[in-house]
Amino acid sequence: MELVCPAGTPAALRAAVQAGAHAVYCGFADETNARNFPGLNFSREEMAAGVAHAHANGAKVLVAINTFPRAGSEDLWHRAVADAESAGADAVILADLGLLAHAAEHHPRLRRHLSVQAAAANPDAINFYAEAFGVRRVVLPRVLTVEEIAAINRDIDVETEVFVFGGLCVMAEGRCSLSSYATGRSPNMNGVCSPASHVAYAEEGDELAARLGGFTIHRTPKGAPAPYPTLCKGAFVSGDQTGHVFEDPVSLDATRLIPALAKAGVSALKIEGRQRSRAYVAEVVRSFRAAVEAQAAGRPLPEATLAKLTEGQAATTGAYAKIWR
């Protein structure tokens, strides 16, 4: 299986390639990219240089143009697709129907992958994207079990890519309405989830309170690891219960499921983390490259070593095991 690794900066791209990434995904420094944060992402010149470096070392580059264009500003997204092709990208990762149609018509030789932001989670939807826009791979949303992924793969003719490590979006991707409501910035259109300018922390008694856009979303005991401040992983009151709706705010780690995912017909394994450091990227990529090679050779998977890099220093297999409450 192909190992698809994150690169939020040119330095992280080089680190991922050196650590053994088969492919790297990254984006331009603008709203076309769902990780649109200051200090991250690539200029046009950096993208071309990054692609050249990856290709020289046997790796691919996938450019994420995975936000939804604003009416009247489509040219920004159209230019991003054209510039990705000019830079030599191996594929673009798209979510918007209109942008997919544009890429298919104006850049027919540029390979198209369907972003997780499209939230295509059944064979009918995936086959539509393949037939209408020539999509060659779909990144599946993080709401499916391994058995459901296997069933999908039996009824489609395109590759599937699934997340195996990193931040866990517990809602179907492409529907981040809670974050938009709290901050006024849409992850799906502006590329900003939990913008730093809207995050505040305060010590209250023996707890650390985390707030996003004025909403208190976590209270962490003093000395305990604080989770990343996203509303979808916040604690909610429902009836007489207070807790996390889907999963506790921890990271996804599906290392032990690699053999099952291979048997289910998955083509590529994706690591989340374009906001992470190059040291983090290098360590995670090395670990998963060793696991992928062990699986391919029929050897036992190496012992997990990434616990210290997970959010809250704890991990979950998420929807793969469907343990939502």
XYZ file of C-alpha atoms in Angstrom:
325
model
C 0.000 0.000 0.000
C 1.135 3.530 -0.762
C 2.070 5.639 2.258
C 0.748 9.211 1.833
C 2.378 11.667 4.222
C 1.771 15.287 5.264
C 3.933 18.289 4.446
C 2.911 21.672 5.782
C 6.239 23.241 4.799
C 9.055 22.580 2.327
C 11.210 21.361 5.252
C 8.505 18.869 6.264
C 8.275 17.664 2.653
C 11.985 16.922 2.580
C 11.769 15.202 5.968
C 8.849 13.026 4.825
C 10.616 12.005 1.635
C 13.832 11.183 3.484
C 11.895 9.142 6.065
C 10.331 6.943 3.388
C 7.083 8.522 2.179
C 5.810 7.031 -1.081
C 3.792 10.215 -1.629
C 3.510 13.607 0.063
C 0.443 15.852 0.131
C 0.674 19.617 0.532
C -1.081 22.819 -0.504
C -0.632 26.396 -1.633
C -0.554 29.228 0.903
C -4.082 30.477 0.286
C -7.766 29.641 0.731
C -7.683 26.816 -1.794
C -6.175 24.590 0.889
C -7.981 23.297 3.995
C -4.935 23.944 6.179
C -4.696 27.673 5.524
C -2.651 28.861 8.518
C 0.102 31.492 8.792
C 3.560 29.980 8.442
C 2.327 26.877 6.637
C 2.120 25.798 3.009
C 3.901 26.515 -0.244
C 4.474 29.382 -2.623
C 4.402 28.495 -6.313
C 8.191 28.423 -6.437
C 8.401 26.239 -3.327
C 5.863 23.826 -4.767
C 7.850 23.375 -7.980
C 11.044 22.854 -5.984
C 9.287 20.412 -3.656
C 7.948 18.361 -6.553
C 11.397 18.238 -8.141
C 12.956 17.083 -4.860
C 10.316 14.412 -4.312
C 10.598 13.083 -7.848
C 14.389 12.986 -7.612
C 13.976 10.730 -4.580
C 11.265 8.466 -5.998
C 8.272 10.039 -4.231
C 5.063 11.593 -5.568
C 3.448 14.931 -4.682
C -0.325 15.339 -4.334
C -1.574 18.928 -4.133
C -4.612 19.515 -1.920
C -6.985 22.066 -3.453
C -9.699 20.816 -1.193
C -11.784 23.773 -0.080
C -15.024 24.897 -1.738
C -14.673 27.976 -4.008
C -16.517 31.148 -3.079
C -18.958 32.478 -5.654
C -17.242 35.109 -7.764
C -13.738 34.010 -6.744
C -13.450 30.781 -8.707
C -10.358 32.048 -10.534
C -8.235 31.563 -7.391
C -9.083 27.842 -7.358
C -8.732 27.500 -11.139
C -5.247 29.018 -10.961
C -4.295 26.618 -8.184
C -5.156 23.609 -10.355
C -3.213 25.047 -13.295
C -0.228 25.883 -11.100
C -0.201 22.399 -9.563
C -0.003 20.903 -13.034
C 2.722 23.363 -14.058
C 4.724 22.411 -10.957
C 4.633 18.759 -12.031
C 2.260 17.468 -9.341
C 1.293 13.816 -9.657
C -2.333 14.520 -8.696
C -4.651 17.151 -7.276
C -6.989 16.418 -4.372
C -10.340 18.120 -5.017
C -13.724 18.240 -3.270
C -15.937 20.712 -5.130
C -18.112 19.481 -8.013
C -17.523 22.580 -10.112
C -13.781 22.458 -9.581
C -13.695 18.778 -10.480
C -15.570 19.572 -13.692
C -13.157 22.408 -14.455
C -10.099 20.208 -13.869
C -11.494 17.386 -15.989
C -12.217 19.753 -18.882
C -9.165 22.015 -18.792
C -6.515 19.695 -17.301
C -7.505 16.223 -18.524
C -4.002 14.737 -18.110
C -3.768 15.794 -14.462
C -4.743 12.905 -12.184
C -7.703 13.722 -9.935
C -8.261 12.399 -6.410
C -11.458 13.006 -4.458
C -10.795 14.752 -1.152
C -12.121 13.481 2.145
C -13.904 16.859 2.256
C -16.362 15.496 -0.322
C -17.449 12.900 2.272
C -18.147 10.230 -0.368
C -18.942 7.171 1.734
C -20.831 4.741 -0.496
C -20.319 3.112 -3.921
C -23.002 5.155 -5.692
C -21.387 8.455 -4.734
C -17.869 7.265 -5.545
C -18.884 5.789 -8.903
C -20.607 9.073 -9.785
C -17.396 11.027 -9.209
C -15.417 8.478 -11.212
C -17.802 8.468 -14.162
C -18.514 12.203 -14.247
C -15.043 13.590 -13.527
C -12.564 10.752 -14.077
C -11.598 10.540 -10.408
C -8.929 7.850 -9.912
C -8.799 7.703 -6.105
C -11.159 8.596 -3.262
C -10.066 9.529 0.259
C -12.708 7.962 2.477
C -14.203 9.882 5.410
C -13.361 8.717 8.902
C -16.810 7.289 9.652
C -16.476 3.794 8.136
C -15.605 0.411 9.600
C -13.078 -1.873 7.923
C -15.959 -4.117 6.835
C -17.759 -1.167 5.249
C -14.591 -0.171 3.399
C -14.252 -3.714 2.052
C -17.869 -3.636 0.847
C -17.273 -0.306 -0.921
C -14.130 -1.607 -2.629
C -16.062 -4.553 -4.049
C -18.401 -2.172 -5.902
C -16.018 0.471 -7.258
C -13.166 0.555 -9.765
C -11.123 3.400 -8.246
C -8.467 3.362 -5.562
C -9.320 4.058 -1.931
C -7.180 5.949 0.551
C -7.851 5.955 4.304
C -6.462 7.806 7.312
C -4.384 5.766 9.746
C -2.761 8.293 12.090
C -3.138 11.807 13.451
C -5.953 14.192 14.233
C -9.344 12.527 14.138
C -12.207 14.504 12.615
C -15.208 12.814 14.183
C -17.828 14.495 11.996
C -18.219 13.625 8.321
C -15.668 15.859 6.661
C -16.972 18.763 4.609
C -19.632 19.582 7.196
C -17.730 21.564 9.809
C -20.652 23.820 10.691
C -19.901 23.978 14.417
C -16.481 25.522 13.896
C -17.865 28.006 11.355
C -20.573 29.046 13.830
C -18.128 29.604 16.667
C -15.442 31.539 14.795
C -17.002 32.867 11.606
C -14.235 31.163 9.633
C -15.165 28.057 7.671
C -12.744 25.119 7.519
C -14.412 24.057 4.286
C -14.249 27.435 2.539
C -11.490 29.430 4.229
C -9.383 26.438 5.240
C -9.257 27.404 8.901
C -10.325 25.018 11.676
C -9.885 26.462 15.184
C -7.973 29.585 14.077
C -5.396 30.548 16.681
C -6.839 34.062 16.994
C -10.070 32.550 18.354
C -8.464 30.190 20.906
C -8.086 31.217 24.552
C -6.985 29.354 27.689
C -7.596 30.262 31.319
C -6.675 28.612 34.614
C -9.829 28.235 36.695
C -9.210 26.578 40.037
C -7.585 23.213 39.411
C -8.588 23.143 35.738
C -7.423 24.611 32.446
C -10.391 25.897 30.467
C -10.075 25.994 26.676
C -12.352 28.333 24.731
C -12.977 28.710 21.018
C -14.801 31.791 19.809
C -16.024 32.397 23.355
C -17.372 28.873 23.850
C -15.823 26.731 26.593
C -15.105 23.396 24.928
C -12.713 21.615 27.321
C -11.839 21.606 31.006
C -8.611 19.722 31.666
C -7.321 18.847 35.155
C -4.079 20.592 36.071
C -1.077 18.661 34.782
C -3.076 16.594 32.265
C -2.396 16.888 28.510
C -4.739 19.451 26.932
C -6.496 18.315 23.735
C -6.485 20.332 20.528
C -9.265 22.946 20.790
C -11.778 21.826 18.164
C -15.513 22.064 18.707
C -16.256 18.692 17.140
C -14.215 17.073 19.922
C -15.541 19.270 22.689
C -17.615 18.093 25.645
C -21.373 18.540 25.228
C -24.359 18.361 27.577
C -27.030 15.954 26.325
C -29.930 15.312 28.669
C -28.399 14.419 32.019
C -25.042 13.436 30.531
C -21.967 15.533 29.848
C -19.240 14.078 27.642
C -17.757 13.660 24.200
C -20.323 12.788 21.572
C -18.272 10.420 19.390
C -14.769 9.850 20.677
C -12.687 11.297 23.463
C -10.342 14.011 22.113
C -7.436 11.756 21.236
C -5.581 10.824 18.050
C -6.281 8.142 15.495
C -3.777 5.280 15.397
C -4.783 2.402 13.138
C -1.354 0.759 12.920
C -2.631 -2.607 14.087
C -5.377 -2.517 11.447
C -2.953 -2.298 8.503
C -3.317 -6.022 7.608
C -7.122 -5.768 7.750
C -7.118 -2.609 5.621
C -4.891 -4.327 3.052
C -7.289 -7.283 2.962
C -10.179 -4.829 2.512
C -8.577 -3.589 -0.705
C -7.277 -0.210 0.450
C -4.682 1.274 -1.927
C -3.155 3.991 0.224
C -2.683 4.867 3.903
C -2.786 8.538 4.868
C -1.125 10.256 7.813
C -2.678 13.514 9.051
C -0.452 16.324 10.268
C 0.304 19.251 7.983
C 0.406 21.517 11.039
C 3.060 19.337 12.667
C 6.829 19.806 12.797
C 9.253 18.115 10.444
C 10.586 16.068 13.383
C 7.076 14.744 14.073
C 6.536 13.974 10.384
C 9.853 12.146 10.089
C 9.222 9.930 13.132
C 5.664 9.015 12.152
C 6.596 8.315 8.533
C 9.515 6.073 9.524
C 7.272 4.092 11.849
C 4.536 3.579 9.258
C 6.981 2.802 6.449
C 8.359 -0.011 8.604
C 4.816 -1.244 9.308
C 3.791 -1.132 5.630
C 6.912 -3.017 4.570
C 6.371 -5.629 7.273
C 2.778 -6.149 6.161
C 3.769 -6.464 2.506
C 6.449 -9.039 3.387
C 4.130 -11.037 5.639
C 6.154 -10.240 8.761
C 4.642 -9.287 12.134
C 4.093 -5.558 12.496
C 6.774 -3.777 14.527
C 5.880 -2.766 18.056
C 4.038 0.565 18.209
C 6.303 3.460 19.179
C 4.160 6.537 18.532
C 2.123 6.860 21.733
C 4.045 9.954 22.829
C 3.100 11.739 19.591
C -0.658 11.283 19.883
C -3.078 13.974 21.025
C -3.509 13.750 24.779
C -0.909 10.953 24.618
C -3.747 8.534 23.930
C -5.064 6.934 20.759
C -8.175 5.324 19.302
C -9.113 3.303 16.237
C -12.094 5.597 15.827
C -14.917 4.510 13.548
C -12.912 1.567 12.234
C -14.203 -0.307 15.274
C -17.478 1.685 15.432
C -17.471 2.196 19.179
C -19.319 5.523 19.107
C -21.578 6.026 22.060
